[in-house]
Amino acid sequence: MTGELLGFIDACPPPFPGVERAHATLRSAGFTEMDEAADWDDTAGSRFVRRGGSLVAWRHQTCEAGFRIIGAHTDSPNLRVTAQPDAGRAGFRQLGVEVYGGALLNSWLDRDLGVAGRVATPSGPRLFCIDRPVLRVPQLAIHLDRDVSQKGLLLNPQAHLTPVWGLGLQTPGEFAAVVAESAGVAPDEVLAWDAMLHDLTPSTAAGLDGEFLFAPRIDNQVSCWAGLQALLHAPADAVPSAVLCLFDHEEVGSVSAHGAASTLLPAALERIAGSRGRLLPALTRSMCVSADGAHATHPNYPERHEPNHHIAIGQGPVIKRNANQRYATDALGEAAFAAACKKAGVGHQLYVHRADLPCGSTIGPFAASATGIPTVDAGVAQLSMHSAREMCGSQDPGDFALALSAFLRAAA
Ligand code: CO
């Protein structure tokens, strides 16, 4: 199980190649792809639809008992290549980047970085992935930054994060040429790109007794993996209908053409139901789990956590509550997901953010407001959230998958 999850995380990074991989897994499990631009006369059985870096998959016969939905996000904070990236200084060839989402900037320093994503070509989009260490953001030596240990590391995202990728003079069009080769097209066919950097250190089981996983993108590939496992193990004629949605753009607020606040999920549910008349009553019998990483209590900073809501690695899925609806869970949702954990034979924990710190959010409130479906925010406990290299427990992802499976099978 752990090896399978680590392989899932290390395969070329999301959102685009990641959704491609989920799509390949679904296809080999017998799911049929639907085209958003075509009529859907039959949505029964195992199907999926893609839009950009997002995907909705389902197992469905009738929606009379409503939908059981698992949502997760495919994107992670990272560095993204700019539109005119060719740059250089002091004898180095460099690549212009922007910061995507709330990345821990220091975690991108001194790493072996590859680059992956999607290019627009005259014959349509092509994916590419350069999985060798072509890039590095070198940290300033301590001899040139004497106060760094006392005053902390200050990084200006415009000035200090530009990676190096060669020596000599950067020629205009160099990035396009490199990407073209990887995508298998001619350089003049590369019209534009969505390209992002990724750390190449392989994911690994770790700790004295293998109790940890050290990996990139645990937030939120662990939830994508667990949700995919739950859907694959659901019967093709699942009642209630089982739905998995993997959304792009959570890390930048979910408001986009295919993020959790988009029409993707409501439109897919309406088409699965067959009509708005059938959909609306089905929504009242439905429930959603928004699956995303949760903060384990950090042993070096226990004072940053709410003292009555200690979260431990290895103690099962975490249900997240927030009075101000940064998480969508209410009392009934908490009770329902706790019951699913119990049915699966795994524990559960309750997370509340400190009252004197602003709370993060996730796709839960967006999915809930777009569909009107009661939603529970839950996930796997982890440390180093939004670092290029995160960590979680080795037992928890499998336990979360079991809890999500039990949730899909529970009557609404
Ligand atoms: Co997340």
Tab-separated table of C-alpha atoms and ligand atoms in Angstrom:
chain	number	residue	atom	x	y	z
A	1	MET	CA	0.000	0.000	0.000
A	2	THR	CA	2.719	2.479	1.024
A	3	GLY	CA	4.766	1.714	-2.103
A	4	GLU	CA	1.716	2.305	-4.271
A	5	LEU	CA	1.033	5.674	-2.610
A	6	LEU	CA	4.685	6.765	-2.923
A	7	GLY	CA	4.619	5.843	-6.622
A	8	PHE	CA	1.404	7.857	-7.031
A	9	ILE	CA	3.055	10.918	-5.467
A	10	ASP	CA	6.322	10.584	-7.413
A	11	ALA	CA	4.738	10.103	-10.821
A	12	CYS	CA	4.982	13.382	-12.690
A	13	PRO	CA	3.487	16.183	-10.666
A	14	PRO	CA	-0.040	17.579	-10.753
A	15	PRO	CA	-2.217	19.150	-11.791
A	16	PHE	CA	-1.941	18.183	-15.469
A	17	PRO	CA	0.141	14.988	-15.524
A	18	GLY	CA	-1.471	14.117	-12.163
A	19	VAL	CA	-4.978	14.241	-13.588
A	20	GLU	CA	-3.669	12.297	-16.593
A	21	ARG	CA	-2.486	9.572	-14.206
A	22	ALA	CA	-5.825	9.473	-12.317
A	23	HIS	CA	-7.502	9.245	-15.721
A	24	ALA	CA	-5.281	6.301	-16.743
A	25	THR	CA	-6.060	4.534	-13.441
A	26	LEU	CA	-9.797	5.055	-13.914
A	27	ARG	CA	-9.666	3.843	-17.515
A	28	SER	CA	-7.835	0.657	-16.567
A	29	ALA	CA	-10.476	0.068	-13.854
A	30	GLY	CA	-13.201	0.172	-16.538
A	31	PHE	CA	-14.343	3.802	-16.233
A	32	THR	CA	-15.500	5.449	-19.480
A	33	GLU	CA	-14.635	9.075	-20.276
A	34	MET	CA	-17.507	11.466	-21.019
A	35	ASP	CA	-17.020	14.546	-23.207
A	36	GLU	CA	-18.360	17.777	-21.678
A	37	ALA	CA	-19.038	19.055	-25.223
A	38	ALA	CA	-21.268	16.072	-26.158
A	39	ASP	CA	-24.742	14.833	-25.102
A	40	TRP	CA	-24.729	12.415	-22.176
A	41	ASP	CA	-27.574	10.020	-22.866
A	42	ASP	CA	-26.400	7.358	-20.415
A	43	THR	CA	-24.447	8.148	-17.261
A	44	ALA	CA	-25.049	4.805	-15.467
A	45	GLY	CA	-22.066	2.675	-14.510
A	46	SER	CA	-18.528	3.951	-14.028
A	47	ARG	CA	-17.727	7.233	-15.808
A	48	PHE	CA	-15.579	10.332	-15.566
A	49	VAL	CA	-15.171	13.748	-17.118
A	50	ARG	CA	-12.136	16.075	-17.207
A	51	ARG	CA	-11.886	19.845	-17.363
A	52	GLY	CA	-8.366	21.354	-17.293
A	53	GLY	CA	-6.475	20.131	-14.219
A	54	SER	CA	-9.730	18.854	-12.623
A	55	LEU	CA	-11.733	15.650	-12.895
A	56	VAL	CA	-15.105	14.246	-11.744
A	57	ALA	CA	-15.577	10.431	-11.652
A	58	TRP	CA	-18.584	8.429	-10.519
A	59	ARG	CA	-20.205	5.049	-10.021
A	60	HIS	CA	-23.941	5.470	-10.492
A	61	GLN	CA	-27.202	3.710	-11.385
A	62	THR	CA	-29.879	5.954	-9.890
A	63	CYS	CA	-29.646	9.096	-7.811
A	64	GLU	CA	-32.831	8.457	-5.780
A	65	ALA	CA	-30.704	7.878	-2.666
A	66	GLY	CA	-28.576	10.950	-3.472
A	67	PHE	CA	-24.834	11.265	-3.946
A	68	ARG	CA	-21.907	10.497	-1.672
A	69	ILE	CA	-19.127	12.793	-2.854
A	70	ILE	CA	-15.409	12.886	-2.055
A	71	GLY	CA	-13.615	16.084	-3.099
A	72	ALA	CA	-9.873	16.771	-3.032
A	73	HIS	CA	-7.491	19.204	-4.724
A	74	THR	CA	-4.835	18.284	-7.265
A	75	ASP	CA	-2.627	21.372	-6.993
A	76	SER	CA	0.155	22.216	-4.520
A	77	PRO	CA	2.063	25.445	-3.902
A	78	ASN	CA	5.099	25.671	-6.179
A	79	LEU	CA	7.152	27.886	-8.495
A	80	ARG	CA	5.697	28.464	-11.966
A	81	VAL	CA	7.548	29.522	-15.084
A	82	THR	CA	6.592	33.001	-16.339
A	83	ALA	CA	5.299	33.799	-19.842
A	84	GLN	CA	8.653	35.289	-20.969
A	85	PRO	CA	11.049	33.393	-18.702
A	86	ASP	CA	14.381	33.566	-20.506
A	87	ALA	CA	16.694	35.513	-18.208
A	88	GLY	CA	20.237	35.561	-16.882
A	89	ARG	CA	22.773	37.454	-14.808
A	90	ALA	CA	26.404	37.166	-13.710
A	91	GLY	CA	27.172	34.518	-16.312
A	92	PHE	CA	24.201	32.273	-15.420
A	93	ARG	CA	21.275	31.308	-17.627
A	94	GLN	CA	18.106	31.633	-15.522
A	95	LEU	CA	14.385	31.075	-15.733
A	96	GLY	CA	11.804	33.607	-14.510
A	97	VAL	CA	9.284	32.169	-12.023
A	98	GLU	CA	6.207	33.263	-10.061
A	99	VAL	CA	5.126	31.805	-6.712
A	100	TYR	CA	1.902	29.757	-6.939
A	101	GLY	CA	-0.134	29.621	-3.707
A	102	GLY	CA	1.155	29.843	-0.148
A	103	ALA	CA	4.501	28.101	-0.652
A	104	LEU	CA	7.077	27.977	2.161
A	105	LEU	CA	9.665	29.764	0.028
A	106	ASN	CA	12.713	28.573	1.995
A	107	SER	CA	11.814	24.954	1.203
A	108	TRP	CA	12.530	25.545	-2.513
A	109	LEU	CA	16.174	26.525	-1.928
A	110	ASP	CA	19.050	24.175	-2.777
A	111	ARG	CA	16.839	21.444	-4.235
A	112	ASP	CA	17.240	19.407	-7.409
A	113	LEU	CA	14.319	20.674	-9.484
A	114	GLY	CA	12.598	19.380	-12.603
A	115	VAL	CA	9.863	21.132	-14.604
A	116	ALA	CA	6.529	19.809	-15.875
A	117	GLY	CA	3.166	20.943	-17.168
A	118	ARG	CA	1.226	21.590	-20.354
A	119	VAL	CA	1.952	23.394	-23.618
A	120	ALA	CA	-0.563	24.845	-26.054
A	121	THR	CA	0.200	23.793	-29.663
A	122	PRO	CA	-1.691	24.322	-32.945
A	123	SER	CA	-2.897	20.705	-32.711
A	124	GLY	CA	-4.089	21.004	-29.086
A	125	PRO	CA	-2.603	20.749	-25.593
A	126	ARG	CA	0.398	18.479	-24.899
A	127	LEU	CA	1.783	17.434	-21.533
A	128	PHE	CA	5.485	17.429	-20.778
A	129	CYS	CA	7.646	16.392	-17.845
A	130	ILE	CA	11.385	16.929	-17.454
A	131	ASP	CA	12.264	14.618	-14.570
A	132	ARG	CA	15.953	15.418	-14.283
A	133	PRO	CA	17.648	18.104	-12.166
A	134	VAL	CA	17.825	20.946	-14.672
A	135	LEU	CA	17.120	23.723	-12.136
A	136	ARG	CA	18.213	24.982	-8.705
A	137	VAL	CA	17.521	28.059	-6.578
A	138	PRO	CA	20.870	28.502	-4.785
A	139	GLN	CA	20.747	29.881	-1.242
A	140	LEU	CA	23.046	32.773	-0.340
A	141	ALA	CA	26.108	31.544	1.611
A	142	ILE	CA	26.093	32.356	5.331
A	143	HIS	CA	29.306	34.376	4.864
A	144	LEU	CA	27.296	36.793	2.704
A	145	ASP	CA	24.254	36.849	5.036
A	146	ARG	CA	25.763	36.996	8.542
A	147	ASP	CA	22.487	37.763	10.369
A	148	VAL	CA	20.430	34.964	8.848
A	149	SER	CA	20.499	32.713	11.927
A	150	GLN	CA	19.539	35.551	14.308
A	151	LYS	CA	17.109	37.552	12.181
A	152	GLY	CA	15.650	34.796	10.001
A	153	LEU	CA	15.741	34.241	6.274
A	154	LEU	CA	14.003	36.967	4.277
A	155	LEU	CA	13.207	36.021	0.684
A	156	ASN	CA	11.848	38.438	-1.879
A	157	PRO	CA	9.900	36.308	-4.376
A	158	GLN	CA	10.806	38.584	-7.285
A	159	ALA	CA	14.527	38.905	-6.525
A	160	HIS	CA	15.671	35.759	-4.714
A	161	LEU	CA	13.877	32.748	-6.195
A	162	THR	CA	15.005	32.858	-9.836
A	163	PRO	CA	16.529	29.425	-10.533
A	164	VAL	CA	19.734	28.880	-12.491
A	165	TRP	CA	19.766	26.315	-15.272
A	166	GLY	CA	22.951	26.874	-17.196
A	167	LEU	CA	26.000	28.992	-17.953
A	168	GLY	CA	26.531	31.578	-20.640
A	169	LEU	CA	23.992	33.799	-22.362
A	170	GLN	CA	20.327	32.822	-22.343
A	171	THR	CA	18.955	33.039	-25.861
A	172	PRO	CA	15.331	34.101	-26.385
A	173	GLY	CA	13.119	31.070	-26.958
A	174	GLU	CA	15.394	28.673	-25.081
A	175	PHE	CA	12.721	27.550	-22.602
A	176	ALA	CA	10.224	26.986	-25.436
A	177	ALA	CA	12.822	24.877	-27.269
A	178	VAL	CA	13.533	22.703	-24.212
A	179	VAL	CA	9.834	22.200	-23.522
A	180	ALA	CA	9.151	21.424	-27.191
A	181	GLU	CA	11.669	18.595	-27.122
A	182	SER	CA	10.086	17.123	-23.975
A	183	ALA	CA	6.547	17.479	-25.390
A	184	GLY	CA	7.569	15.943	-28.729
A	185	VAL	CA	6.697	18.962	-30.880
A	186	ALA	CA	8.701	21.475	-32.946
A	187	PRO	CA	9.835	24.650	-31.078
A	188	ASP	CA	7.665	26.892	-33.266
A	189	GLU	CA	4.612	24.807	-32.317
A	190	VAL	CA	4.925	25.854	-28.657
A	191	LEU	CA	2.437	28.719	-28.399
A	192	ALA	CA	2.257	29.052	-24.576
A	193	TRP	CA	2.683	26.962	-21.420
A	194	ASP	CA	1.521	26.227	-17.891
A	195	ALA	CA	4.841	25.035	-16.446
A	196	MET	CA	5.864	24.397	-12.852
A	197	LEU	CA	8.918	23.249	-10.931
A	198	HIS	CA	9.047	20.099	-8.792
A	199	ASP	CA	11.546	18.594	-6.349
A	200	LEU	CA	13.071	15.345	-7.594
A	201	THR	CA	13.953	13.702	-4.247
A	202	PRO	CA	12.021	10.410	-4.230
A	203	SER	CA	9.260	9.912	-1.656
A	204	THR	CA	10.192	7.452	1.069
A	205	ALA	CA	8.933	5.581	4.117
A	206	ALA	CA	10.992	6.922	7.026
A	207	GLY	CA	11.458	7.073	10.799
A	208	LEU	CA	13.008	4.435	13.080
A	209	ASP	CA	10.153	1.995	12.534
A	210	GLY	CA	8.904	3.250	9.174
A	211	GLU	CA	6.118	5.211	10.858
A	212	PHE	CA	6.513	8.281	8.621
A	213	LEU	CA	6.336	9.187	4.951
A	214	PHE	CA	8.618	11.973	3.696
A	215	ALA	CA	7.404	13.245	0.336
A	216	PRO	CA	6.462	16.287	-1.737
A	217	ARG	CA	2.793	17.236	-2.291
A	218	ILE	CA	1.360	15.161	0.587
A	219	ASP	CA	-1.110	18.082	0.617
A	220	ASN	CA	-3.019	16.976	-1.291
A	221	GLN	CA	-1.944	13.914	-3.292
A	222	VAL	CA	-2.577	11.731	-0.222
A	223	SER	CA	-6.259	12.738	-0.319
A	224	CYS	CA	-6.441	12.289	-4.123
A	225	TRP	CA	-4.989	8.788	-3.705
A	226	ALA	CA	-7.293	7.884	-0.776
A	227	GLY	CA	-10.365	9.190	-2.618
A	228	LEU	CA	-9.412	7.296	-5.765
A	229	GLN	CA	-8.988	4.072	-3.750
A	230	ALA	CA	-12.417	4.552	-2.162
A	231	LEU	CA	-14.106	5.118	-5.542
A	232	LEU	CA	-12.325	2.167	-7.201
A	233	HIS	CA	-13.529	-0.116	-4.385
A	234	ALA	CA	-17.140	1.096	-4.594
A	235	PRO	CA	-19.528	-1.162	-6.578
A	236	ALA	CA	-20.418	-0.023	-10.116
A	237	ASP	CA	-24.100	0.220	-9.045
A	238	ALA	CA	-23.304	2.074	-5.804
A	239	VAL	CA	-26.306	3.361	-3.824
A	240	PRO	CA	-26.042	6.245	-3.027
A	241	SER	CA	-24.139	7.154	-6.204
A	242	ALA	CA	-20.406	7.482	-5.458
A	243	VAL	CA	-18.631	10.572	-6.833
A	244	LEU	CA	-14.984	11.665	-6.697
A	245	CYS	CA	-13.967	15.190	-7.702
A	246	LEU	CA	-10.365	16.278	-7.984
A	247	PHE	CA	-10.107	20.060	-8.297
A	248	ASP	CA	-7.301	22.330	-9.456
A	249	HIS	CA	-6.678	25.839	-8.047
A	250	GLU	CA	-7.476	25.198	-4.357
A	251	GLU	CA	-4.193	26.769	-3.318
A	252	VAL	CA	-5.165	30.054	-4.973
A	253	GLY	CA	-8.769	30.221	-3.782
A	254	SER	CA	-10.691	27.755	-6.029
A	255	VAL	CA	-12.241	30.540	-8.139
A	256	SER	CA	-11.471	29.543	-11.744
A	257	ALA	CA	-13.113	27.807	-14.713
A	258	HIS	CA	-12.455	24.375	-13.206
A	259	GLY	CA	-11.799	25.010	-9.492
A	260	ALA	CA	-14.130	23.918	-6.675
A	261	ALA	CA	-16.115	27.179	-6.995
A	262	SER	CA	-16.717	26.560	-10.735
A	263	THR	CA	-19.682	24.968	-12.494
A	264	LEU	CA	-17.780	21.680	-12.923
A	265	LEU	CA	-19.352	19.709	-10.050
A	266	PRO	CA	-22.930	21.146	-10.180
A	267	ALA	CA	-23.018	20.676	-13.970
A	268	ALA	CA	-21.692	17.106	-13.746
A	269	LEU	CA	-24.216	16.196	-11.006
A	270	GLU	CA	-27.110	17.618	-13.053
A	271	ARG	CA	-26.063	15.611	-16.090
A	272	ILE	CA	-25.520	12.440	-14.018
A	273	ALA	CA	-29.021	12.859	-12.524
A	274	GLY	CA	-30.439	13.336	-16.033
A	275	SER	CA	-32.485	16.465	-15.260
A	276	ARG	CA	-32.640	19.359	-12.826
A	277	GLY	CA	-35.961	17.956	-11.587
A	278	ARG	CA	-34.246	14.739	-10.534
A	279	LEU	CA	-31.125	16.502	-9.259
A	280	LEU	CA	-32.678	18.901	-6.739
A	281	PRO	CA	-34.351	16.277	-4.493
A	282	ALA	CA	-31.230	14.071	-4.809
A	283	LEU	CA	-29.064	16.918	-3.465
A	284	THR	CA	-31.096	16.951	-0.230
A	285	ARG	CA	-30.147	13.311	0.347
A	286	SER	CA	-26.466	13.828	-0.437
A	287	MET	CA	-23.313	14.392	1.571
A	288	CYS	CA	-19.747	15.428	0.676
A	289	VAL	CA	-16.354	14.881	2.298
A	290	SER	CA	-13.793	17.533	1.401
A	291	ALA	CA	-10.541	15.598	1.797
A	292	ASP	CA	-7.455	17.693	2.529
A	293	GLY	CA	-4.401	17.654	4.787
A	294	ALA	CA	-4.717	18.530	8.493
A	295	HIS	CA	-2.098	19.981	10.856
A	296	ALA	CA	-0.580	17.490	13.289
A	297	THR	CA	0.637	19.108	16.531
A	298	HIS	CA	4.232	20.198	15.895
A	299	PRO	CA	6.505	18.941	18.708
A	300	ASN	CA	8.752	22.037	18.505
A	301	TYR	CA	5.869	24.519	18.433
A	302	PRO	CA	3.081	23.048	20.610
A	303	GLU	CA	2.052	26.594	21.593
A	304	ARG	CA	0.894	27.225	18.000
A	305	HIS	CA	-1.898	24.681	18.401
A	306	GLU	CA	-5.270	24.718	20.169
A	307	PRO	CA	-4.429	22.974	23.464
A	308	ASN	CA	-7.623	20.907	23.662
A	309	HIS	CA	-7.367	19.609	20.093
A	310	HIS	CA	-4.068	17.768	20.010
A	311	ILE	CA	-3.596	15.998	16.654
A	312	ALA	CA	-1.254	13.005	16.498
A	313	ILE	CA	0.269	11.224	13.518
A	314	GLY	CA	-0.868	7.583	13.374
A	315	GLN	CA	-4.166	8.162	15.204
A	316	GLY	CA	-6.528	8.179	12.230
A	317	PRO	CA	-8.387	10.712	10.063
A	318	VAL	CA	-8.815	14.285	11.316
A	319	ILE	CA	-12.232	15.979	11.143
A	320	LYS	CA	-11.796	19.766	10.910
A	321	ARG	CA	-14.203	22.243	12.508
A	322	ASN	CA	-14.241	26.050	12.324
A	323	ALA	CA	-16.983	28.258	13.760
A	324	ASN	CA	-16.481	30.784	10.934
A	325	GLN	CA	-16.967	28.191	8.166
A	326	ARG	CA	-13.379	28.150	6.958
A	327	TYR	CA	-14.119	24.447	7.210
A	328	ALA	CA	-17.624	23.337	6.195
A	329	THR	CA	-18.130	20.654	8.890
A	330	ASP	CA	-21.089	21.041	11.251
A	331	ALA	CA	-22.163	18.813	14.150
A	332	LEU	CA	-24.175	16.446	11.948
A	333	GLY	CA	-21.334	16.131	9.450
A	334	GLU	CA	-18.820	15.494	12.221
A	335	ALA	CA	-21.041	12.744	13.651
A	336	ALA	CA	-21.574	11.183	10.193
A	337	PHE	CA	-17.865	11.009	9.332
A	338	ALA	CA	-16.954	9.801	12.848
A	339	ALA	CA	-19.470	6.976	12.271
A	340	ALA	CA	-17.819	6.140	8.916
A	341	CYS	CA	-14.415	5.946	10.672
A	342	LYS	CA	-15.893	3.632	13.321
A	343	LYS	CA	-17.465	1.423	10.649
A	344	ALA	CA	-14.065	1.223	8.917
A	345	GLY	CA	-12.385	0.237	12.202
A	346	VAL	CA	-10.150	3.316	12.332
A	347	GLY	CA	-9.915	6.097	14.910
A	348	HIS	CA	-10.657	9.754	14.284
A	349	GLN	CA	-9.447	13.069	15.716
A	350	LEU	CA	-10.976	16.552	15.919
A	351	TYR	CA	-9.073	19.651	14.761
A	352	VAL	CA	-9.831	23.235	15.715
A	353	HIS	CA	-7.424	26.065	14.838
A	354	ARG	CA	-6.196	28.391	17.605
A	355	ALA	CA	-8.686	31.240	18.118
A	356	ASP	CA	-5.883	33.830	17.907
A	357	LEU	CA	-4.502	32.671	14.525
A	358	PRO	CA	-6.240	33.044	11.138
A	359	CYS	CA	-7.486	29.630	9.962
A	360	GLY	CA	-6.673	28.209	6.519
A	361	SER	CA	-9.445	26.925	4.283
A	362	THR	CA	-10.018	24.272	1.635
A	363	ILE	CA	-12.499	23.216	-1.039
A	364	GLY	CA	-15.205	22.239	1.484
A	365	PRO	CA	-16.951	25.612	1.803
A	366	PHE	CA	-16.806	26.126	-2.008
A	367	ALA	CA	-18.250	22.685	-2.800
A	368	ALA	CA	-20.924	23.181	-0.124
A	369	SER	CA	-21.999	26.603	-1.427
A	370	ALA	CA	-21.927	25.528	-5.098
A	371	THR	CA	-24.144	22.460	-4.508
A	372	GLY	CA	-26.007	23.029	-1.210
A	373	ILE	CA	-24.760	19.635	-0.038
A	374	PRO	CA	-23.747	19.238	3.645
A	375	THR	CA	-19.956	18.897	3.635
A	376	VAL	CA	-17.394	17.545	6.096
A	377	ASP	CA	-13.756	18.681	5.996
A	378	ALA	CA	-11.464	15.792	6.917
A	379	GLY	CA	-7.953	14.583	6.120
A	380	VAL	CA	-4.657	13.027	7.111
A	381	ALA	CA	-2.506	14.616	9.845
A	382	GLN	CA	0.772	16.024	8.542
A	383	LEU	CA	3.655	18.366	9.341
A	384	SER	CA	5.422	20.911	7.097
A	385	MET	CA	2.269	21.746	5.133
A	386	HIS	CA	3.144	23.760	1.955
A	387	SER	CA	6.832	22.882	2.164
A	388	ALA	CA	8.353	21.434	-1.010
A	389	ARG	CA	8.975	18.358	1.189
A	390	GLU	CA	6.213	17.424	3.667
A	391	MET	CA	5.693	14.518	6.081
A	392	CYS	CA	2.815	12.407	7.388
A	393	GLY	CA	2.302	8.997	9.005
A	394	SER	CA	2.653	5.795	6.991
A	395	GLN	CA	-0.520	4.248	8.480
A	396	ASP	CA	-2.878	7.225	8.163
A	397	PRO	CA	-3.357	7.398	4.348
A	398	GLY	CA	-4.609	3.788	4.233
A	399	ASP	CA	-6.868	4.391	7.240
A	400	PHE	CA	-8.273	7.496	5.532
A	401	ALA	CA	-8.981	5.461	2.367
A	402	LEU	CA	-10.883	2.903	4.489
A	403	ALA	CA	-12.895	5.653	6.199
A	404	LEU	CA	-13.743	7.225	2.808
A	405	SER	CA	-14.838	3.796	1.510
A	406	ALA	CA	-17.147	3.388	4.515
A	407	PHE	CA	-18.479	6.928	3.928
A	408	LEU	CA	-19.336	6.082	0.292
A	409	ARG	CA	-21.258	2.988	1.401
A	410	ALA	CA	-23.211	4.632	4.225
A	411	ALA	CA	-26.874	5.381	3.566
A	412	ALA	CA	-27.487	9.129	3.400
B	1	CO	CO	-4.530	21.251	0.829
